Amino acid sequence: HRFGQSCFKYGNYALIGRGGEKDQAEALKSFHKSCENGFAPGCMNAAQMYALGMAESKADFVKALSYLQKGCDGKDIPCCAEASAYFITGKTGIKKDMTKAFEFAEKACAGDHVAGCVNLSQMYKRGEGVAANPELAEKYKQKAIKIRKSLTQYERTITFGD
């Protein structure tokens, strides 16, 4: 039970019912173990289950955020981007906090996450969570465009045989 990646894989199997019945409680338990054992994608899956109300009878954004923060600390860039979004919009039990949103967006953008860079650009443009800075707003806008372009360019190179 100390191999986070194995717990993650088992959690995914339990979630979809591969090799047995679908079992959301077992999936969540496995994602918890995955996250606790340092496999950050398990943190994202646990967070998503809480956010969607799959772990309990209703959505629990506070628990979801705790897993996103742990995943971000473990260098899971999508967790950083999602945590930033929680603080930008606010969620049930989570107050809007542009300073925290900025911190998570900065980590996401540093990891080449498009949404993280877009959010950074907008925060610098509007002076939300950070002092307004048109030059940095443009810098992060251009970085987001560059990342997006590289992703779409890669997608066009994928071909399938007939």
Short mmCIF file of N, CA and C in Angstrom, two decimals:
data_model
loop_
_atom_site.label_atom_id
_atom_site.label_comp_id
_atom_site.label_asym_id
_atom_site.label_seq_id
_atom_site.Cartn_x
_atom_site.Cartn_y
_atom_site.Cartn_z
N HIS A 1 0.79 -1.20 0.00
CA HIS A 1 0.00 0.00 0.00
C HIS A 1 0.85 1.28 0.00
N ARG A 2 2.13 1.16 -0.30
CA ARG A 2 2.97 2.35 -0.29
C ARG A 2 3.34 2.79 -1.70
N PHE A 3 2.70 2.23 -2.69
CA PHE A 3 3.01 2.57 -4.07
C PHE A 3 1.86 3.38 -4.65
N GLY A 4 2.05 4.70 -4.63
CA GLY A 4 0.99 5.61 -5.03
C GLY A 4 0.45 5.38 -6.43
N GLN A 5 1.34 5.05 -7.35
CA GLN A 5 0.90 4.85 -8.73
C GLN A 5 0.01 3.62 -8.85
N SER A 6 0.34 2.58 -8.11
CA SER A 6 -0.50 1.37 -8.13
C SER A 6 -1.86 1.64 -7.52
N CYS A 7 -1.89 2.40 -6.43
CA CYS A 7 -3.17 2.77 -5.81
C CYS A 7 -4.01 3.59 -6.78
N PHE A 8 -3.36 4.48 -7.51
CA PHE A 8 -4.04 5.31 -8.50
C PHE A 8 -4.69 4.43 -9.58
N LYS A 9 -3.94 3.48 -10.09
CA LYS A 9 -4.44 2.59 -11.13
C LYS A 9 -5.61 1.76 -10.61
N TYR A 10 -5.45 1.22 -9.41
CA TYR A 10 -6.53 0.44 -8.81
C TYR A 10 -7.77 1.30 -8.61
N GLY A 11 -7.58 2.55 -8.18
CA GLY A 11 -8.71 3.46 -8.00
C GLY A 11 -9.46 3.69 -9.30
N ASN A 12 -8.71 3.87 -10.38
CA ASN A 12 -9.36 4.04 -11.68
C ASN A 12 -10.15 2.80 -12.07
N TYR A 13 -9.59 1.63 -11.82
CA TYR A 13 -10.30 0.38 -12.13
C TYR A 13 -11.58 0.28 -11.31
N ALA A 14 -11.50 0.60 -10.01
CA ALA A 14 -12.69 0.54 -9.15
C ALA A 14 -13.75 1.54 -9.62
N LEU A 15 -13.30 2.70 -10.08
CA LEU A 15 -14.24 3.73 -10.51
C LEU A 15 -15.04 3.31 -11.74
N ILE A 16 -14.37 2.64 -12.69
CA ILE A 16 -15.06 2.25 -13.93
C ILE A 16 -15.60 0.82 -13.91
N GLY A 17 -15.24 0.06 -12.87
CA GLY A 17 -15.74 -1.31 -12.77
C GLY A 17 -14.92 -2.32 -13.54
N ARG A 18 -13.68 -2.02 -13.80
CA ARG A 18 -12.82 -2.97 -14.52
C ARG A 18 -12.38 -4.07 -13.55
N GLY A 19 -12.71 -5.30 -13.89
CA GLY A 19 -12.35 -6.44 -13.05
C GLY A 19 -13.30 -6.67 -11.90
N GLY A 20 -14.41 -5.97 -11.88
CA GLY A 20 -15.39 -6.12 -10.81
C GLY A 20 -16.47 -5.07 -10.93
N GLU A 21 -17.22 -4.91 -9.87
CA GLU A 21 -18.30 -3.91 -9.84
C GLU A 21 -17.71 -2.51 -9.68
N LYS A 22 -18.42 -1.50 -10.21
CA LYS A 22 -18.04 -0.11 -9.95
C LYS A 22 -18.18 0.15 -8.46
N ASP A 23 -17.17 0.80 -7.89
CA ASP A 23 -17.19 1.04 -6.45
C ASP A 23 -16.53 2.39 -6.17
N GLN A 24 -17.37 3.44 -6.07
CA GLN A 24 -16.84 4.78 -5.86
C GLN A 24 -16.13 4.93 -4.52
N ALA A 25 -16.64 4.27 -3.49
CA ALA A 25 -16.01 4.36 -2.17
C ALA A 25 -14.61 3.74 -2.22
N GLU A 26 -14.49 2.63 -2.88
CA GLU A 26 -13.18 1.97 -3.01
C GLU A 26 -12.24 2.81 -3.87
N ALA A 27 -12.77 3.41 -4.92
CA ALA A 27 -11.96 4.28 -5.78
C ALA A 27 -11.42 5.45 -4.98
N LEU A 28 -12.29 6.10 -4.21
CA LEU A 28 -11.85 7.24 -3.42
C LEU A 28 -10.79 6.83 -2.41
N LYS A 29 -11.00 5.70 -1.76
CA LYS A 29 -10.02 5.19 -0.78
C LYS A 29 -8.66 5.00 -1.46
N SER A 30 -8.66 4.48 -2.66
CA SER A 30 -7.42 4.25 -3.40
C SER A 30 -6.77 5.56 -3.83
N PHE A 31 -7.58 6.53 -4.24
CA PHE A 31 -7.03 7.84 -4.62
C PHE A 31 -6.43 8.55 -3.40
N HIS A 32 -7.09 8.39 -2.23
CA HIS A 32 -6.52 8.93 -0.98
C HIS A 32 -5.13 8.34 -0.76
N LYS A 33 -5.03 7.02 -0.84
CA LYS A 33 -3.74 6.35 -0.61
C LYS A 33 -2.71 6.79 -1.64
N SER A 34 -3.14 6.91 -2.88
CA SER A 34 -2.24 7.35 -3.95
C SER A 34 -1.67 8.72 -3.62
N CYS A 35 -2.54 9.63 -3.23
CA CYS A 35 -2.13 11.00 -2.91
C CYS A 35 -1.22 11.01 -1.68
N GLU A 36 -1.61 10.29 -0.64
CA GLU A 36 -0.82 10.23 0.59
C GLU A 36 0.56 9.64 0.35
N ASN A 37 0.67 8.78 -0.65
CA ASN A 37 1.95 8.15 -0.95
C ASN A 37 2.73 8.86 -2.05
N GLY A 38 2.37 10.12 -2.28
CA GLY A 38 3.18 10.97 -3.14
C GLY A 38 2.90 10.91 -4.63
N PHE A 39 1.83 10.27 -5.05
CA PHE A 39 1.49 10.25 -6.47
C PHE A 39 0.39 11.29 -6.69
N ALA A 40 0.83 12.49 -7.09
CA ALA A 40 -0.05 13.66 -7.14
C ALA A 40 -1.29 13.50 -8.03
N PRO A 41 -1.26 12.76 -9.15
CA PRO A 41 -2.50 12.60 -9.91
C PRO A 41 -3.63 11.97 -9.09
N GLY A 42 -3.29 11.20 -8.08
CA GLY A 42 -4.30 10.65 -7.19
C GLY A 42 -5.01 11.75 -6.41
N CYS A 43 -4.27 12.82 -6.12
CA CYS A 43 -4.86 13.97 -5.43
C CYS A 43 -5.92 14.62 -6.31
N MET A 44 -5.62 14.74 -7.60
CA MET A 44 -6.58 15.34 -8.54
C MET A 44 -7.84 14.49 -8.62
N ASN A 45 -7.68 13.18 -8.72
CA ASN A 45 -8.87 12.33 -8.82
C ASN A 45 -9.72 12.39 -7.56
N ALA A 46 -9.07 12.40 -6.39
CA ALA A 46 -9.82 12.53 -5.14
C ALA A 46 -10.55 13.88 -5.12
N ALA A 47 -9.86 14.94 -5.53
CA ALA A 47 -10.47 16.27 -5.56
C ALA A 47 -11.69 16.29 -6.47
N GLN A 48 -11.56 15.67 -7.64
CA GLN A 48 -12.68 15.66 -8.58
C GLN A 48 -13.87 14.89 -8.01
N MET A 49 -13.59 13.80 -7.33
CA MET A 49 -14.70 13.03 -6.73
C MET A 49 -15.43 13.86 -5.68
N TYR A 50 -14.68 14.59 -4.86
CA TYR A 50 -15.32 15.45 -3.87
C TYR A 50 -16.08 16.59 -4.54
N ALA A 51 -15.51 17.20 -5.55
CA ALA A 51 -16.15 18.33 -6.23
C ALA A 51 -17.43 17.92 -6.94
N LEU A 52 -17.46 16.71 -7.44
CA LEU A 52 -18.63 16.22 -8.17
C LEU A 52 -19.67 15.55 -7.27
N GLY A 53 -19.37 15.48 -5.98
CA GLY A 53 -20.30 14.82 -5.06
C GLY A 53 -20.29 13.32 -5.18
N MET A 54 -19.25 12.77 -5.76
CA MET A 54 -19.16 11.32 -5.92
C MET A 54 -18.67 10.64 -4.65
N ALA A 55 -18.03 11.38 -3.77
CA ALA A 55 -17.46 10.79 -2.57
C ALA A 55 -18.47 10.79 -1.43
N GLU A 56 -19.35 11.75 -1.46
CA GLU A 56 -20.36 11.88 -0.41
C GLU A 56 -21.67 12.23 -1.08
N SER A 57 -22.69 12.52 -0.29
CA SER A 57 -24.00 12.78 -0.89
C SER A 57 -24.08 14.13 -1.60
N LYS A 58 -23.12 15.03 -1.32
CA LYS A 58 -23.11 16.32 -2.01
C LYS A 58 -21.67 16.76 -2.23
N ALA A 59 -21.50 17.72 -3.11
CA ALA A 59 -20.17 18.22 -3.41
C ALA A 59 -19.54 18.83 -2.15
N ASP A 60 -18.25 18.61 -1.98
CA ASP A 60 -17.51 19.18 -0.86
C ASP A 60 -16.26 19.85 -1.43
N PHE A 61 -16.40 21.14 -1.73
CA PHE A 61 -15.31 21.87 -2.36
C PHE A 61 -14.14 22.13 -1.42
N VAL A 62 -14.41 22.20 -0.13
CA VAL A 62 -13.33 22.40 0.83
C VAL A 62 -12.40 21.19 0.83
N LYS A 63 -12.97 19.99 0.86
CA LYS A 63 -12.14 18.78 0.80
C LYS A 63 -11.46 18.69 -0.57
N ALA A 64 -12.19 19.03 -1.62
CA ALA A 64 -11.60 18.99 -2.96
C ALA A 64 -10.38 19.91 -3.02
N LEU A 65 -10.52 21.11 -2.49
CA LEU A 65 -9.41 22.06 -2.52
C LEU A 65 -8.21 21.54 -1.74
N SER A 66 -8.45 20.87 -0.62
CA SER A 66 -7.31 20.36 0.16
C SER A 66 -6.51 19.35 -0.67
N TYR A 67 -7.20 18.56 -1.48
CA TYR A 67 -6.49 17.61 -2.34
C TYR A 67 -5.81 18.31 -3.51
N LEU A 68 -6.44 19.35 -4.04
CA LEU A 68 -5.79 20.12 -5.11
C LEU A 68 -4.51 20.77 -4.61
N GLN A 69 -4.55 21.32 -3.41
CA GLN A 69 -3.36 21.95 -2.83
C GLN A 69 -2.25 20.92 -2.62
N LYS A 70 -2.62 19.75 -2.11
CA LYS A 70 -1.62 18.70 -1.89
C LYS A 70 -1.04 18.24 -3.23
N GLY A 71 -1.89 18.11 -4.24
CA GLY A 71 -1.42 17.72 -5.57
C GLY A 71 -0.50 18.77 -6.17
N CYS A 72 -0.85 20.03 -5.99
CA CYS A 72 -0.02 21.12 -6.50
C CYS A 72 1.34 21.10 -5.80
N ASP A 73 1.33 20.88 -4.49
CA ASP A 73 2.59 20.76 -3.74
C ASP A 73 3.44 19.61 -4.27
N GLY A 74 2.75 18.58 -4.80
CA GLY A 74 3.44 17.42 -5.38
C GLY A 74 3.77 17.61 -6.85
N LYS A 75 3.65 18.84 -7.34
CA LYS A 75 4.03 19.22 -8.71
C LYS A 75 3.07 18.71 -9.78
N ASP A 76 1.79 18.47 -9.40
CA ASP A 76 0.79 18.13 -10.40
C ASP A 76 0.19 19.44 -10.90
N ILE A 77 0.63 19.88 -12.06
CA ILE A 77 0.31 21.20 -12.59
C ILE A 77 -1.21 21.41 -12.77
N PRO A 78 -1.96 20.42 -13.28
CA PRO A 78 -3.41 20.64 -13.36
C PRO A 78 -4.06 20.91 -12.00
N CYS A 79 -3.51 20.34 -10.93
CA CYS A 79 -4.03 20.64 -9.59
C CYS A 79 -3.82 22.12 -9.26
N CYS A 80 -2.67 22.66 -9.63
CA CYS A 80 -2.38 24.08 -9.38
C CYS A 80 -3.38 24.95 -10.13
N ALA A 81 -3.62 24.63 -11.39
CA ALA A 81 -4.55 25.41 -12.21
C ALA A 81 -5.97 25.35 -11.65
N GLU A 82 -6.39 24.18 -11.23
CA GLU A 82 -7.75 24.03 -10.70
C GLU A 82 -7.90 24.76 -9.36
N ALA A 83 -6.86 24.68 -8.51
CA ALA A 83 -6.91 25.41 -7.23
C ALA A 83 -7.01 26.91 -7.49
N SER A 84 -6.28 27.39 -8.48
CA SER A 84 -6.36 28.81 -8.84
C SER A 84 -7.79 29.17 -9.23
N ALA A 85 -8.41 28.33 -10.03
CA ALA A 85 -9.79 28.59 -10.47
C ALA A 85 -10.76 28.63 -9.28
N TYR A 86 -10.56 27.76 -8.30
CA TYR A 86 -11.42 27.77 -7.10
C TYR A 86 -11.34 29.13 -6.42
N PHE A 87 -10.12 29.67 -6.29
CA PHE A 87 -9.96 30.95 -5.60
C PHE A 87 -10.40 32.13 -6.46
N ILE A 88 -10.35 32.00 -7.78
CA ILE A 88 -10.82 33.07 -8.66
C ILE A 88 -12.33 33.23 -8.55
N THR A 89 -13.04 32.12 -8.58
CA THR A 89 -14.50 32.17 -8.60
C THR A 89 -15.13 32.08 -7.23
N GLY A 90 -14.43 31.43 -6.30
CA GLY A 90 -15.04 31.10 -5.02
C GLY A 90 -15.94 29.89 -5.22
N LYS A 91 -16.05 29.10 -4.22
CA LYS A 91 -16.90 27.91 -4.27
C LYS A 91 -17.61 27.82 -2.92
N THR A 92 -18.57 26.95 -2.79
CA THR A 92 -19.26 26.76 -1.52
C THR A 92 -18.22 26.42 -0.45
N GLY A 93 -18.12 27.28 0.55
CA GLY A 93 -17.16 27.07 1.63
C GLY A 93 -15.77 27.66 1.37
N ILE A 94 -15.56 28.20 0.18
CA ILE A 94 -14.25 28.77 -0.18
C ILE A 94 -14.48 30.20 -0.68
N LYS A 95 -13.87 31.14 0.01
CA LYS A 95 -14.03 32.54 -0.38
C LYS A 95 -13.12 32.87 -1.56
N LYS A 96 -13.61 33.75 -2.41
CA LYS A 96 -12.81 34.27 -3.50
C LYS A 96 -11.56 34.93 -2.89
N ASP A 97 -10.39 34.58 -3.40
CA ASP A 97 -9.14 35.12 -2.86
C ASP A 97 -8.15 35.25 -4.02
N MET A 98 -8.06 36.44 -4.57
CA MET A 98 -7.23 36.64 -5.75
C MET A 98 -5.74 36.52 -5.46
N THR A 99 -5.31 36.78 -4.23
CA THR A 99 -3.89 36.59 -3.89
C THR A 99 -3.52 35.11 -3.96
N LYS A 100 -4.37 34.27 -3.39
CA LYS A 100 -4.11 32.82 -3.46
C LYS A 100 -4.27 32.33 -4.90
N ALA A 101 -5.27 32.87 -5.60
CA ALA A 101 -5.47 32.49 -7.00
C ALA A 101 -4.21 32.79 -7.80
N PHE A 102 -3.61 33.94 -7.55
CA PHE A 102 -2.39 34.34 -8.24
C PHE A 102 -1.25 33.35 -7.95
N GLU A 103 -1.09 32.98 -6.69
CA GLU A 103 -0.02 32.05 -6.32
C GLU A 103 -0.14 30.71 -7.06
N PHE A 104 -1.35 30.19 -7.12
CA PHE A 104 -1.55 28.91 -7.81
C PHE A 104 -1.44 29.07 -9.32
N ALA A 105 -1.93 30.17 -9.87
CA ALA A 105 -1.82 30.41 -11.31
C ALA A 105 -0.35 30.53 -11.72
N GLU A 106 0.44 31.15 -10.87
CA GLU A 106 1.87 31.30 -11.15
C GLU A 106 2.55 29.93 -11.25
N LYS A 107 2.20 29.03 -10.34
CA LYS A 107 2.76 27.66 -10.38
C LYS A 107 2.28 26.93 -11.63
N ALA A 108 1.00 27.08 -11.96
CA ALA A 108 0.45 26.41 -13.14
C ALA A 108 1.12 26.91 -14.41
N CYS A 109 1.30 28.22 -14.52
CA CYS A 109 1.92 28.79 -15.72
C CYS A 109 3.39 28.37 -15.82
N ALA A 110 4.07 28.32 -14.68
CA ALA A 110 5.47 27.88 -14.68
C ALA A 110 5.58 26.45 -15.21
N GLY A 111 4.50 25.68 -15.03
CA GLY A 111 4.45 24.31 -15.55
C GLY A 111 3.83 24.23 -16.93
N ASP A 112 3.74 25.36 -17.62
CA ASP A 112 3.22 25.44 -18.99
C ASP A 112 1.75 25.02 -19.13
N HIS A 113 0.94 25.40 -18.16
CA HIS A 113 -0.50 25.15 -18.23
C HIS A 113 -1.16 26.40 -18.82
N VAL A 114 -1.85 26.24 -19.93
CA VAL A 114 -2.44 27.36 -20.65
C VAL A 114 -3.33 28.21 -19.74
N ALA A 115 -4.25 27.57 -19.03
CA ALA A 115 -5.18 28.32 -18.18
C ALA A 115 -4.44 29.09 -17.10
N GLY A 116 -3.38 28.52 -16.56
CA GLY A 116 -2.59 29.23 -15.56
C GLY A 116 -2.01 30.52 -16.12
N CYS A 117 -1.49 30.45 -17.34
CA CYS A 117 -0.91 31.64 -17.98
C CYS A 117 -1.98 32.66 -18.35
N VAL A 118 -3.12 32.20 -18.82
CA VAL A 118 -4.22 33.11 -19.15
C VAL A 118 -4.67 33.83 -17.88
N ASN A 119 -4.83 33.07 -16.79
CA ASN A 119 -5.25 33.69 -15.53
C ASN A 119 -4.21 34.70 -15.04
N LEU A 120 -2.93 34.36 -15.13
CA LEU A 120 -1.88 35.30 -14.73
C LEU A 120 -1.97 36.58 -15.56
N SER A 121 -2.12 36.42 -16.84
CA SER A 121 -2.21 37.57 -17.73
C SER A 121 -3.36 38.49 -17.32
N GLN A 122 -4.51 37.90 -17.07
CA GLN A 122 -5.69 38.69 -16.70
C GLN A 122 -5.51 39.36 -15.34
N MET A 123 -4.88 38.66 -14.40
CA MET A 123 -4.67 39.24 -13.07
C MET A 123 -3.71 40.43 -13.14
N TYR A 124 -2.65 40.29 -13.95
CA TYR A 124 -1.73 41.41 -14.13
C TYR A 124 -2.43 42.57 -14.86
N LYS A 125 -3.27 42.25 -15.81
CA LYS A 125 -3.98 43.28 -16.57
C LYS A 125 -4.94 44.07 -15.66
N ARG A 126 -5.65 43.36 -14.79
CA ARG A 126 -6.68 43.98 -13.94
C ARG A 126 -6.17 44.41 -12.57
N GLY A 127 -4.96 43.96 -12.22
CA GLY A 127 -4.46 44.27 -10.89
C GLY A 127 -5.20 43.50 -9.81
N GLU A 128 -5.55 42.25 -10.09
CA GLU A 128 -6.26 41.40 -9.14
C GLU A 128 -5.30 40.38 -8.53
N GLY A 129 -5.07 40.48 -7.23
CA GLY A 129 -4.17 39.55 -6.55
C GLY A 129 -2.72 39.94 -6.67
N VAL A 130 -2.45 40.97 -7.47
CA VAL A 130 -1.10 41.45 -7.74
C VAL A 130 -1.23 42.87 -8.30
N ALA A 131 -0.17 43.64 -8.21
CA ALA A 131 -0.21 45.00 -8.78
C ALA A 131 -0.36 44.91 -10.30
N ALA A 132 -1.16 45.78 -10.86
CA ALA A 132 -1.34 45.81 -12.31
C ALA A 132 0.00 46.05 -12.99
N ASN A 133 0.22 45.31 -14.09
CA ASN A 133 1.48 45.43 -14.83
C ASN A 133 1.20 45.03 -16.28
N PRO A 134 0.98 46.00 -17.16
CA PRO A 134 0.63 45.70 -18.56
C PRO A 134 1.71 44.88 -19.28
N GLU A 135 2.97 45.10 -18.95
CA GLU A 135 4.05 44.36 -19.61
C GLU A 135 3.99 42.87 -19.24
N LEU A 136 3.79 42.58 -17.95
CA LEU A 136 3.68 41.18 -17.54
C LEU A 136 2.38 40.56 -18.03
N ALA A 137 1.32 41.35 -18.10
CA ALA A 137 0.06 40.84 -18.66
C ALA A 137 0.29 40.37 -20.10
N GLU A 138 1.00 41.16 -20.88
CA GLU A 138 1.29 40.79 -22.27
C GLU A 138 2.23 39.59 -22.34
N LYS A 139 3.23 39.56 -21.47
CA LYS A 139 4.19 38.44 -21.44
C LYS A 139 3.46 37.11 -21.23
N TYR A 140 2.57 37.08 -20.24
CA TYR A 140 1.87 35.82 -19.95
C TYR A 140 0.80 35.51 -20.98
N LYS A 141 0.24 36.51 -21.59
CA LYS A 141 -0.70 36.29 -22.70
C LYS A 141 0.04 35.61 -23.85
N GLN A 142 1.22 36.12 -24.17
CA GLN A 142 2.01 35.54 -25.27
C GLN A 142 2.45 34.11 -24.93
N LYS A 143 2.78 33.88 -23.67
CA LYS A 143 3.17 32.52 -23.26
C LYS A 143 1.99 31.58 -23.43
N ALA A 144 0.80 32.01 -23.03
CA ALA A 144 -0.39 31.17 -23.19
C ALA A 144 -0.64 30.86 -24.66
N ILE A 145 -0.50 31.86 -25.51
CA ILE A 145 -0.69 31.66 -26.95
C ILE A 145 0.33 30.67 -27.50
N LYS A 146 1.57 30.81 -27.08
CA LYS A 146 2.63 29.91 -27.53
C LYS A 146 2.37 28.46 -27.09
N ILE A 147 1.96 28.29 -25.85
CA ILE A 147 1.66 26.94 -25.35
C ILE A 147 0.49 26.34 -26.12
N ARG A 148 -0.56 27.13 -26.28
CA ARG A 148 -1.74 26.64 -27.00
C ARG A 148 -1.39 26.27 -28.44
N LYS A 149 -0.59 27.11 -29.08
CA LYS A 149 -0.19 26.84 -30.45
C LYS A 149 0.61 25.54 -30.53
N SER A 150 1.51 25.33 -29.58
CA SER A 150 2.31 24.10 -29.61
C SER A 150 1.44 22.88 -29.39
N LEU A 151 0.40 23.00 -28.58
CA LEU A 151 -0.52 21.88 -28.35
C LEU A 151 -1.34 21.57 -29.59
N THR A 152 -1.86 22.60 -30.24
CA THR A 152 -2.68 22.36 -31.43
C THR A 152 -1.81 21.90 -32.60
N GLN A 153 -0.59 22.38 -32.66
CA GLN A 153 0.32 21.95 -33.72
C GLN A 153 0.63 20.46 -33.57
N TYR A 154 0.83 20.03 -32.34
CA TYR A 154 1.09 18.62 -32.07
C TYR A 154 -0.11 17.77 -32.44
N GLU A 155 -1.32 18.26 -32.10
CA GLU A 155 -2.53 17.51 -32.41
C GLU A 155 -2.67 17.27 -33.90
N ARG A 156 -2.24 18.22 -34.72
CA ARG A 156 -2.37 18.07 -36.17
C ARG A 156 -1.40 17.04 -36.73
N THR A 157 -0.36 16.69 -35.98
CA THR A 157 0.60 15.72 -36.48
C THR A 157 0.20 14.28 -36.19
N ILE A 158 -0.85 14.11 -35.40
CA ILE A 158 -1.30 12.77 -35.08
C ILE A 158 -2.13 12.23 -36.25
N THR A 159 -1.74 11.06 -36.74
CA THR A 159 -2.49 10.43 -37.82
C THR A 159 -2.81 9.00 -37.44
N PHE A 160 -3.88 8.49 -37.98
CA PHE A 160 -4.28 7.13 -37.72
C PHE A 160 -4.29 6.37 -39.04
N GLY A 161 -3.81 5.16 -39.00
CA GLY A 161 -3.82 4.32 -40.21
C GLY A 161 -5.22 3.85 -40.52
N ASP A 162 -5.47 3.60 -41.78
CA ASP A 162 -6.81 3.14 -42.19
C ASP A 162 -6.94 1.66 -42.07
#
